[in-house]
Short mmCIF file of C-alpha atoms in Angstrom, two decimals:
data_model
loop_
_atom_site.label_atom_id
_atom_site.label_comp_id
_atom_site.label_asym_id
_atom_site.label_seq_id
_atom_site.Cartn_x
_atom_site.Cartn_y
_atom_site.Cartn_z
CA ALA A 18 -130.73 -16.72 -61.54
CA TYR A 19 -133.98 -18.90 -59.62
CA GLU A 20 -133.00 -18.46 -56.27
CA ARG A 21 -135.23 -15.37 -55.57
CA THR A 22 -137.85 -17.32 -57.42
CA CYS A 23 -137.56 -20.29 -55.36
CA ARG A 24 -137.86 -18.72 -52.43
CA TYR A 25 -140.84 -16.87 -53.27
CA PHE A 26 -142.55 -19.80 -54.26
CA CYS A 27 -141.23 -21.48 -50.71
CA ARG A 28 -142.75 -18.54 -48.42
CA LYS A 29 -146.15 -18.15 -50.46
CA THR A 30 -147.04 -21.76 -50.69
CA ASN A 31 -145.58 -22.82 -47.22
CA ALA A 32 -143.65 -25.69 -48.78
CA VAL A 33 -140.25 -27.12 -48.97
CA VAL A 34 -138.84 -26.35 -52.16
CA VAL A 35 -135.62 -28.06 -53.80
CA CYS A 36 -133.79 -26.54 -56.68
CA VAL A 37 -131.91 -29.08 -59.00
CA GLY A 38 -128.75 -27.80 -60.15
CA TYR A 39 -128.40 -30.36 -63.23
CA ARG A 40 -125.44 -30.22 -65.52
CA LEU A 41 -125.62 -28.19 -68.47
CA ALA A 42 -125.51 -28.65 -72.15
CA PRO A 43 -123.27 -28.58 -74.48
CA GLU A 44 -120.34 -29.52 -72.23
CA HIS A 45 -122.60 -31.87 -70.68
CA PRO A 46 -124.45 -33.97 -73.57
CA PHE A 47 -128.08 -35.10 -73.45
CA PRO A 48 -129.56 -36.94 -71.67
CA ALA A 49 -127.27 -35.99 -68.32
CA GLN A 50 -129.74 -33.19 -67.19
CA PHE A 51 -132.59 -35.45 -67.37
CA GLU A 52 -130.69 -38.24 -65.65
CA ASP A 53 -129.78 -35.54 -62.99
CA CYS A 54 -133.32 -34.14 -62.26
CA LEU A 55 -134.56 -37.75 -62.12
CA THR A 56 -132.05 -38.96 -59.64
CA ALA A 57 -132.67 -35.78 -57.79
CA ALA A 58 -136.77 -36.63 -57.64
CA ILE A 59 -135.89 -40.39 -56.58
CA HIS A 60 -133.69 -39.31 -54.02
CA PHE A 61 -136.26 -36.67 -52.56
CA LEU A 62 -139.01 -39.01 -53.10
CA MET A 63 -136.96 -41.66 -51.38
CA THR A 64 -136.07 -39.41 -48.26
CA ALA A 65 -138.91 -36.74 -48.15
CA GLN A 66 -139.74 -37.58 -44.77
CA ASP A 67 -136.55 -36.62 -43.47
CA HIS A 68 -137.05 -33.03 -44.78
CA GLY A 69 -140.21 -32.72 -42.76
CA VAL A 70 -142.62 -33.58 -46.15
CA ASP A 71 -145.28 -35.72 -46.89
CA PRO A 72 -144.03 -38.32 -49.52
CA SER A 73 -147.72 -38.25 -51.22
CA ARG A 74 -147.67 -34.27 -51.80
CA VAL A 75 -144.96 -34.00 -53.74
CA VAL A 76 -145.20 -31.73 -56.85
CA ILE A 77 -142.22 -31.44 -59.82
CA CYS A 78 -142.65 -28.13 -61.37
CA GLY A 79 -139.84 -26.30 -64.22
CA ASP A 80 -140.07 -23.83 -66.80
CA SER A 81 -139.26 -23.73 -70.28
CA SER A 82 -136.37 -26.53 -70.82
CA GLY A 83 -137.14 -27.26 -67.36
CA GLY A 84 -140.50 -28.06 -68.19
CA THR A 85 -139.34 -30.33 -70.59
CA LEU A 86 -137.46 -32.12 -68.03
CA THR A 87 -140.22 -31.66 -65.68
CA ALA A 88 -142.49 -33.28 -68.14
CA ALA A 89 -139.87 -36.00 -68.93
CA VAL A 90 -139.21 -37.08 -65.03
CA ALA A 91 -142.96 -37.65 -64.56
CA GLN A 92 -143.11 -39.83 -67.49
CA ALA A 93 -140.25 -41.95 -66.28
CA LEU A 94 -141.68 -42.48 -63.03
CA VAL A 95 -144.94 -43.32 -64.03
CA ASN A 96 -143.81 -47.58 -63.65
CA ARG A 97 -141.71 -47.09 -60.41
CA ARG A 98 -143.63 -49.42 -58.06
CA ASP A 99 -141.30 -48.41 -55.06
CA LEU A 100 -141.63 -44.61 -54.97
CA PRO A 101 -144.87 -43.18 -53.76
CA LYS A 102 -146.45 -41.26 -56.61
CA LEU A 103 -146.10 -37.56 -57.66
CA ARG A 104 -149.02 -35.57 -56.61
CA ALA A 105 -148.75 -33.36 -59.14
CA GLN A 106 -146.62 -31.51 -61.99
CA ILE A 107 -146.42 -27.89 -63.07
CA LEU A 108 -145.26 -27.09 -66.84
CA ILE A 109 -144.23 -23.51 -66.98
CA TYR A 110 -144.38 -23.02 -70.85
CA PRO A 111 -142.58 -26.39 -71.78
CA PHE A 112 -141.00 -27.34 -75.04
CA LEU A 113 -142.75 -30.89 -75.69
CA GLN A 114 -141.91 -31.43 -79.53
CA CYS A 115 -140.21 -31.08 -82.50
CA VAL A 116 -142.09 -32.78 -85.44
CA ASP A 117 -144.33 -29.79 -86.36
CA LEU A 118 -142.17 -26.75 -86.08
CA ASN A 119 -144.74 -24.51 -88.02
CA LEU A 120 -147.79 -24.71 -85.78
CA PRO A 121 -149.53 -21.79 -85.22
CA SER A 122 -147.71 -20.28 -82.40
CA TYR A 123 -144.38 -21.05 -84.07
CA GLN A 124 -145.66 -18.78 -87.15
CA GLN A 125 -147.21 -16.28 -85.18
CA ASN A 126 -144.15 -15.32 -82.62
CA GLU A 127 -141.13 -16.46 -84.68
CA ARG A 128 -140.17 -12.84 -83.95
CA VAL A 129 -141.40 -12.20 -80.40
CA PRO A 130 -138.35 -12.05 -78.04
CA ILE A 131 -136.67 -13.46 -75.81
CA LEU A 132 -137.32 -16.78 -77.63
CA LEU A 133 -137.36 -16.43 -81.62
CA LYS A 134 -138.21 -19.53 -83.61
CA GLU A 135 -134.89 -19.93 -84.86
CA ARG A 136 -133.30 -19.39 -81.45
CA THR A 137 -135.29 -22.62 -79.74
CA LEU A 138 -134.22 -24.58 -82.11
CA VAL A 139 -130.56 -23.53 -82.06
CA LEU A 140 -130.92 -24.24 -78.30
CA GLY A 141 -132.36 -27.80 -79.15
CA LEU A 142 -129.80 -29.10 -81.28
CA LYS A 143 -126.65 -27.46 -78.98
CA TYR A 144 -128.59 -29.73 -76.29
CA ILE A 145 -128.47 -32.90 -78.43
CA ASN A 146 -124.97 -31.93 -80.20
CA MET A 147 -126.80 -31.93 -83.61
CA ASP A 148 -125.55 -29.75 -86.64
CA LEU A 149 -126.98 -26.17 -86.69
CA GLY A 150 -126.70 -26.47 -90.30
CA LEU A 151 -129.85 -28.67 -90.39
CA ILE A 152 -131.91 -25.71 -89.12
CA LYS A 153 -133.94 -25.08 -92.42
CA ASP A 154 -134.48 -28.69 -93.02
CA LEU A 155 -136.12 -29.28 -89.92
CA PHE A 156 -137.96 -26.21 -90.03
CA LYS A 157 -139.56 -28.08 -93.69
CA GLY A 158 -139.94 -31.15 -91.23
CA CYS A 159 -137.48 -33.25 -93.83
CA HIS A 160 -136.14 -34.71 -90.42
CA VAL A 161 -139.67 -36.58 -90.07
CA SER A 162 -140.10 -39.78 -91.88
CA GLU A 163 -143.40 -40.80 -93.12
CA GLY A 164 -144.28 -43.73 -90.56
CA ARG A 165 -143.02 -41.19 -87.70
CA ARG A 166 -145.48 -38.57 -89.44
CA LEU A 167 -148.27 -40.94 -89.62
CA LYS A 168 -147.64 -42.07 -86.12
CA TYR A 169 -147.54 -38.68 -84.50
CA GLN A 170 -150.04 -36.61 -86.30
CA LYS A 171 -152.64 -37.72 -84.10
CA TRP A 172 -151.05 -35.63 -81.05
CA VAL A 173 -149.12 -33.21 -83.23
CA SER A 174 -151.28 -31.39 -85.40
CA PRO A 175 -152.37 -27.61 -85.85
CA ASP A 176 -155.96 -29.53 -86.27
CA HIS A 177 -155.77 -29.78 -82.57
CA ILE A 178 -155.43 -25.97 -81.75
CA PRO A 179 -158.27 -24.60 -81.07
CA HIS A 180 -159.44 -21.99 -83.63
CA GLU A 181 -159.02 -18.80 -81.05
CA PHE A 182 -155.31 -19.76 -81.29
CA LYS A 183 -155.21 -19.03 -85.18
CA THR A 184 -156.62 -16.20 -85.63
CA ARG A 185 -153.54 -14.01 -85.49
CA GLY A 186 -152.70 -15.26 -88.85
CA TYR A 187 -151.86 -18.80 -89.55
CA LYS A 188 -151.03 -21.16 -92.99
CA PRO A 189 -151.25 -24.76 -93.20
CA SER A 190 -147.33 -25.19 -94.46
CA PRO A 191 -146.41 -27.70 -97.39
CA THR A 192 -144.67 -31.01 -95.93
CA SER A 193 -141.68 -31.46 -97.26
CA LEU A 194 -140.13 -34.97 -98.39
CA PRO A 195 -138.41 -36.22 -95.64
CA SER A 196 -134.59 -36.92 -96.16
CA GLU A 197 -133.26 -40.43 -94.90
CA GLU A 198 -130.13 -38.96 -93.97
CA ILE A 199 -131.59 -35.92 -92.13
CA CYS A 200 -134.15 -38.55 -90.60
CA GLU A 201 -131.31 -40.89 -89.15
CA LEU A 202 -129.25 -37.79 -87.82
CA ALA A 203 -132.22 -36.11 -86.10
CA LYS A 204 -133.52 -39.65 -84.33
CA SER A 205 -132.49 -38.57 -81.17
CA MET A 206 -135.24 -35.85 -81.18
CA PHE A 207 -138.23 -38.17 -81.03
CA ASP A 208 -136.92 -39.69 -77.39
CA PRO A 209 -139.49 -38.92 -75.37
CA VAL A 210 -136.90 -37.34 -72.65
CA PHE A 211 -136.38 -34.67 -75.58
CA SER A 212 -140.13 -34.40 -76.94
CA PRO A 213 -142.19 -35.44 -73.59
CA LEU A 214 -145.29 -35.14 -75.93
CA LEU A 215 -144.43 -38.06 -78.27
CA ALA A 216 -144.59 -40.10 -75.13
CA GLU A 217 -146.86 -43.37 -75.47
CA ASP A 218 -150.55 -43.47 -74.48
CA SER A 219 -149.79 -46.51 -71.81
CA VAL A 220 -147.08 -43.42 -70.19
CA ILE A 221 -149.77 -40.51 -70.58
CA ALA A 222 -152.77 -42.03 -68.97
CA GLN A 223 -150.51 -42.85 -65.51
CA LEU A 224 -149.33 -39.50 -65.25
CA PRO A 225 -150.33 -36.71 -62.13
CA GLU A 226 -152.72 -34.09 -62.13
CA THR A 227 -150.94 -31.33 -64.29
CA PHE A 228 -150.79 -27.48 -64.28
CA ILE A 229 -149.89 -26.04 -67.41
CA LEU A 230 -148.97 -22.54 -68.43
CA THR A 231 -149.06 -20.81 -71.71
CA CYS A 232 -148.51 -17.46 -73.34
CA GLU A 233 -150.12 -15.84 -76.53
CA PHE A 234 -146.68 -14.52 -77.69
CA ASP A 235 -144.69 -17.82 -77.41
CA VAL A 236 -143.20 -19.92 -79.95
CA LEU A 237 -143.92 -23.22 -77.38
CA ARG A 238 -147.61 -21.79 -76.84
CA ASP A 239 -148.98 -24.57 -79.03
CA ASP A 240 -146.99 -27.60 -77.17
CA GLY A 241 -148.72 -26.63 -74.23
CA LEU A 242 -152.04 -26.60 -75.81
CA LEU A 243 -151.43 -30.17 -77.41
CA TYR A 244 -150.08 -31.56 -74.14
CA LYS A 245 -153.01 -30.51 -72.40
CA LYS A 246 -155.52 -31.71 -74.89
CA ARG A 247 -153.53 -35.47 -74.48
CA LEU A 248 -153.65 -35.40 -71.26
CA GLU A 249 -157.44 -34.32 -70.58
CA ASP A 250 -158.07 -37.32 -73.53
CA HIS A 251 -156.76 -39.54 -71.18
CA GLY A 252 -158.78 -38.46 -68.46
CA ILE A 253 -156.21 -36.69 -66.70
CA LYS A 254 -157.01 -33.57 -64.58
CA VAL A 255 -155.24 -30.41 -65.96
CA THR A 256 -155.62 -27.09 -64.53
CA TRP A 257 -154.53 -24.49 -67.62
CA CYS A 258 -153.39 -21.12 -67.21
CA HIS A 259 -153.16 -18.88 -70.20
CA LEU A 260 -151.54 -15.80 -70.02
CA GLN A 261 -153.09 -13.27 -72.87
CA ASP A 262 -150.29 -10.48 -72.83
CA GLY A 263 -147.64 -12.93 -71.78
CA PHE A 264 -144.58 -14.12 -73.46
CA HIS A 265 -141.69 -16.57 -72.90
CA GLY A 266 -139.89 -15.78 -69.57
CA SER A 267 -143.01 -14.05 -67.98
CA VAL A 268 -142.01 -15.90 -64.85
#
Protein backbone atom coordinates (compact mmCIF):
# COMPACT_ATOMS: atom_id res chain seq x y z
CA ALA A 1 0.00 0.00 0.00
CA TYR A 2 2.88 2.40 0.73
CA GLU A 3 5.34 1.52 -2.03
CA ARG A 4 4.16 4.29 -4.35
CA THR A 5 4.20 6.84 -1.53
CA CYS A 6 7.74 5.82 -0.55
CA ARG A 7 8.89 5.97 -4.18
CA TYR A 8 7.37 9.45 -4.40
CA PHE A 9 9.25 10.62 -1.29
CA CYS A 10 12.44 9.09 -2.67
CA ARG A 11 12.06 10.81 -6.02
CA LYS A 12 10.99 14.23 -4.69
CA THR A 13 13.59 14.48 -1.91
CA ASN A 14 16.50 12.75 -3.67
CA ALA A 15 16.84 10.64 -0.53
CA VAL A 16 17.32 6.99 0.30
CA VAL A 17 14.01 5.72 1.68
CA VAL A 18 13.89 2.60 3.86
CA CYS A 19 10.44 1.18 4.55
CA VAL A 20 10.22 -1.14 7.56
CA GLY A 21 7.95 -4.16 7.11
CA TYR A 22 7.30 -4.60 10.81
CA ARG A 23 5.20 -7.48 12.15
CA LEU A 24 1.53 -6.70 12.60
CA ALA A 25 -0.87 -7.03 15.52
CA PRO A 26 -2.84 -8.87 16.76
CA GLU A 27 -0.95 -11.92 15.42
CA HIS A 28 2.27 -10.40 16.79
CA PRO A 29 1.49 -8.73 20.13
CA PHE A 30 2.70 -5.34 21.27
CA PRO A 31 5.53 -4.29 21.46
CA ALA A 32 6.82 -6.44 18.57
CA GLN A 33 6.08 -3.62 16.12
CA PHE A 34 8.14 -1.11 18.07
CA GLU A 35 10.97 -3.59 18.51
CA ASP A 36 11.09 -4.26 14.76
CA CYS A 37 11.18 -0.53 13.96
CA LEU A 38 13.82 0.16 16.59
CA THR A 39 15.97 -2.75 15.36
CA ALA A 40 15.71 -1.49 11.78
CA ALA A 41 16.56 2.09 12.80
CA ILE A 42 19.61 1.02 14.82
CA HIS A 43 20.83 -1.23 12.01
CA PHE A 44 20.46 1.53 9.43
CA LEU A 45 22.17 4.15 11.60
CA MET A 46 25.11 1.74 12.02
CA THR A 47 25.31 0.92 8.31
CA ALA A 48 24.09 4.15 6.69
CA GLN A 49 27.36 4.75 4.86
CA ASP A 50 27.03 1.35 3.17
CA HIS A 51 23.93 2.80 1.47
CA GLY A 52 25.59 6.08 0.51
CA VAL A 53 23.87 7.92 3.35
CA ASP A 54 25.43 10.50 5.67
CA PRO A 55 24.63 9.05 9.14
CA SER A 56 24.15 12.58 10.53
CA ARG A 57 21.25 13.20 8.11
CA VAL A 58 18.92 10.30 8.91
CA VAL A 59 15.26 11.25 9.40
CA ILE A 60 12.55 8.87 10.63
CA CYS A 61 8.95 9.24 9.55
CA GLY A 62 5.54 7.61 9.97
CA ASP A 63 1.84 8.30 9.77
CA SER A 64 -0.99 7.35 12.12
CA SER A 65 0.18 4.30 14.12
CA GLY A 66 3.43 4.63 12.16
CA GLY A 67 3.70 8.10 13.67
CA THR A 68 3.34 6.52 17.11
CA LEU A 69 6.17 4.11 16.29
CA THR A 70 8.31 6.95 14.91
CA ALA A 71 7.87 8.99 18.09
CA ALA A 72 8.62 5.94 20.27
CA VAL A 73 11.77 5.04 18.30
CA ALA A 74 13.05 8.63 18.47
CA GLN A 75 12.57 8.55 22.25
CA ALA A 76 14.30 5.18 22.58
CA LEU A 77 17.37 6.51 20.76
CA VAL A 78 17.97 9.71 22.75
CA ASN A 79 20.34 8.06 25.23
CA ARG A 80 22.23 5.89 22.74
CA ARG A 81 25.77 7.27 22.80
CA ASP A 82 26.98 4.53 20.43
CA LEU A 83 24.86 5.74 17.50
CA PRO A 84 24.63 8.90 15.37
CA LYS A 85 21.87 11.27 16.49
CA LEU A 86 18.73 11.38 14.39
CA ARG A 87 18.56 14.50 12.23
CA ALA A 88 14.77 14.82 12.62
CA GLN A 89 11.47 13.03 13.09
CA ILE A 90 8.34 13.45 10.94
CA LEU A 91 5.02 12.67 12.61
CA ILE A 92 1.99 12.59 10.33
CA TYR A 93 -1.28 12.64 12.31
CA PRO A 94 0.14 10.35 15.01
CA PHE A 95 -1.69 8.63 17.87
CA LEU A 96 0.21 9.74 20.98
CA GLN A 97 -1.90 9.30 24.13
CA CYS A 98 -4.83 7.48 25.71
CA VAL A 99 -5.26 9.52 28.90
CA ASP A 100 -8.06 11.70 27.51
CA LEU A 101 -10.27 10.28 24.76
CA ASN A 102 -12.63 13.26 24.98
CA LEU A 103 -10.33 16.04 23.82
CA PRO A 104 -11.97 18.56 21.46
CA SER A 105 -10.82 16.70 18.35
CA TYR A 106 -12.31 13.43 19.64
CA GLN A 107 -15.63 15.14 20.28
CA GLN A 108 -15.76 17.10 17.02
CA ASN A 109 -14.65 14.30 14.72
CA GLU A 110 -16.02 11.17 16.39
CA ARG A 111 -18.06 10.26 13.29
CA VAL A 112 -15.66 11.50 10.62
CA PRO A 113 -14.33 8.73 8.33
CA ILE A 114 -11.98 7.00 8.12
CA LEU A 115 -10.87 7.00 11.74
CA LEU A 116 -14.05 7.06 13.79
CA LYS A 117 -13.61 7.62 17.52
CA GLU A 118 -14.64 4.10 18.44
CA ARG A 119 -12.50 2.54 15.70
CA THR A 120 -9.46 4.35 17.09
CA LEU A 121 -9.90 2.63 20.42
CA VAL A 122 -10.80 -0.75 18.90
CA LEU A 123 -7.53 -0.71 16.93
CA GLY A 124 -5.58 0.40 20.00
CA LEU A 125 -7.06 -2.32 22.21
CA LYS A 126 -6.41 -5.01 19.60
CA TYR A 127 -2.84 -3.76 19.40
CA ILE A 128 -2.24 -4.33 23.13
CA ASN A 129 -4.57 -7.35 23.31
CA MET A 130 -7.14 -5.83 25.67
CA ASP A 131 -10.82 -6.69 26.01
CA LEU A 132 -12.95 -4.62 23.60
CA GLY A 133 -15.72 -4.69 26.21
CA LEU A 134 -13.83 -1.98 28.12
CA ILE A 135 -14.40 0.68 25.46
CA LYS A 136 -17.20 2.57 27.23
CA ASP A 137 -15.26 2.67 30.50
CA LEU A 138 -12.15 3.93 28.71
CA PHE A 139 -14.10 6.73 27.03
CA LYS A 140 -15.30 7.77 30.51
CA GLY A 141 -11.72 7.79 31.81
CA CYS A 142 -12.21 4.98 34.33
CA HIS A 143 -8.75 3.61 33.38
CA VAL A 144 -6.86 6.65 34.70
CA SER A 145 -5.98 6.46 38.39
CA GLU A 146 -5.98 9.65 40.44
CA GLY A 147 -2.19 9.56 40.62
CA ARG A 148 -1.82 9.25 36.85
CA ARG A 149 -4.41 11.95 36.26
CA LEU A 150 -2.48 14.40 38.44
CA LYS A 151 0.83 13.49 36.78
CA TYR A 152 -0.38 13.73 33.20
CA GLN A 153 -2.67 16.75 33.38
CA LYS A 154 0.28 19.07 32.81
CA TRP A 155 0.79 17.40 29.42
CA VAL A 156 -2.67 16.15 28.43
CA SER A 157 -5.46 18.66 28.94
CA PRO A 158 -7.99 20.54 26.82
CA ASP A 159 -6.55 23.66 28.47
CA HIS A 160 -3.44 23.25 26.30
CA ILE A 161 -5.46 23.21 23.05
CA PRO A 162 -5.66 26.68 21.43
CA HIS A 163 -9.13 28.24 21.52
CA GLU A 164 -9.54 28.27 17.73
CA PHE A 165 -9.67 24.47 17.77
CA LYS A 166 -12.64 24.45 20.13
CA THR A 167 -14.97 26.66 18.10
CA ARG A 168 -16.61 23.77 16.22
CA GLY A 169 -18.09 22.59 19.49
CA TYR A 170 -16.54 21.27 22.66
CA LYS A 171 -17.94 20.48 26.10
CA PRO A 172 -15.65 19.66 29.02
CA SER A 173 -16.31 16.04 29.97
CA PRO A 174 -17.18 15.08 33.54
CA THR A 175 -14.50 12.81 34.95
CA SER A 176 -15.69 9.39 36.11
CA LEU A 177 -14.16 7.80 39.16
CA PRO A 178 -11.31 5.44 38.33
CA SER A 179 -11.90 1.69 38.60
CA GLU A 180 -9.04 -0.11 40.31
CA GLU A 181 -9.63 -3.21 38.18
CA ILE A 182 -9.68 -1.30 34.89
CA CYS A 183 -6.65 0.80 35.91
CA GLU A 184 -4.72 -2.43 36.43
CA LEU A 185 -5.85 -3.89 33.09
CA ALA A 186 -4.98 -0.68 31.25
CA LYS A 187 -1.45 -0.24 32.61
CA SER A 188 0.21 -0.92 29.24
CA MET A 189 -1.73 1.98 27.69
CA PHE A 190 0.48 4.39 29.66
CA ASP A 191 3.75 2.90 28.41
CA PRO A 192 5.45 5.68 26.37
CA VAL A 193 5.96 3.11 23.60
CA PHE A 194 2.16 3.03 23.26
CA SER A 195 1.57 6.67 24.33
CA PRO A 196 4.72 8.67 23.47
CA LEU A 197 3.19 11.91 24.74
CA LEU A 198 3.62 10.47 28.26
CA ALA A 199 7.42 10.20 28.12
CA GLU A 200 9.35 11.92 30.89
CA ASP A 201 10.65 15.47 30.44
CA SER A 202 14.25 14.20 30.44
CA VAL A 203 13.49 12.23 27.26
CA ILE A 204 11.39 14.92 25.53
CA ALA A 205 14.15 17.49 26.05
CA GLN A 206 16.61 15.43 23.98
CA LEU A 207 14.43 14.78 20.92
CA PRO A 208 15.52 15.91 17.46
CA GLU A 209 13.97 18.63 15.33
CA THR A 210 10.41 17.65 14.51
CA PHE A 211 7.83 18.07 11.76
CA ILE A 212 4.20 17.46 12.81
CA LEU A 213 1.26 17.28 10.43
CA THR A 214 -2.27 17.56 11.80
CA CYS A 215 -5.65 17.52 10.07
CA GLU A 216 -8.70 19.49 11.19
CA PHE A 217 -11.13 16.59 10.67
CA ASP A 218 -9.21 13.96 12.62
CA VAL A 219 -9.79 12.58 16.12
CA LEU A 220 -6.00 12.56 16.57
CA ARG A 221 -5.54 16.25 15.75
CA ASP A 222 -5.14 17.27 19.39
CA ASP A 223 -2.53 14.58 20.10
CA GLY A 224 -0.33 16.36 17.56
CA LEU A 225 -1.11 19.79 19.04
CA LEU A 226 -0.26 18.62 22.57
CA TYR A 227 3.02 17.03 21.45
CA LYS A 228 3.93 20.19 19.55
CA LYS A 229 3.46 22.20 22.75
CA ARG A 230 5.53 19.79 24.84
CA LEU A 231 8.39 19.80 22.38
CA GLU A 232 8.38 23.58 22.03
CA ASP A 233 8.23 23.99 25.82
CA HIS A 234 11.55 22.09 25.91
CA GLY A 235 13.14 24.18 23.18
CA ILE A 236 12.82 21.59 20.40
CA LYS A 237 12.39 23.18 16.97
CA VAL A 238 9.01 22.15 15.53
CA THR A 239 7.69 22.71 12.03
CA TRP A 240 3.92 22.36 12.10
CA CYS A 241 1.66 21.89 9.12
CA HIS A 242 -2.11 21.92 9.68
CA LEU A 243 -4.43 20.86 6.87
CA GLN A 244 -7.58 22.91 7.46
CA ASP A 245 -9.60 20.68 5.15
CA GLY A 246 -7.61 17.52 5.92
CA PHE A 247 -8.85 14.25 7.39
CA HIS A 248 -7.09 11.17 8.78
CA GLY A 249 -5.52 9.27 5.89
CA SER A 250 -5.02 12.33 3.67
CA VAL A 251 -1.46 11.32 2.78
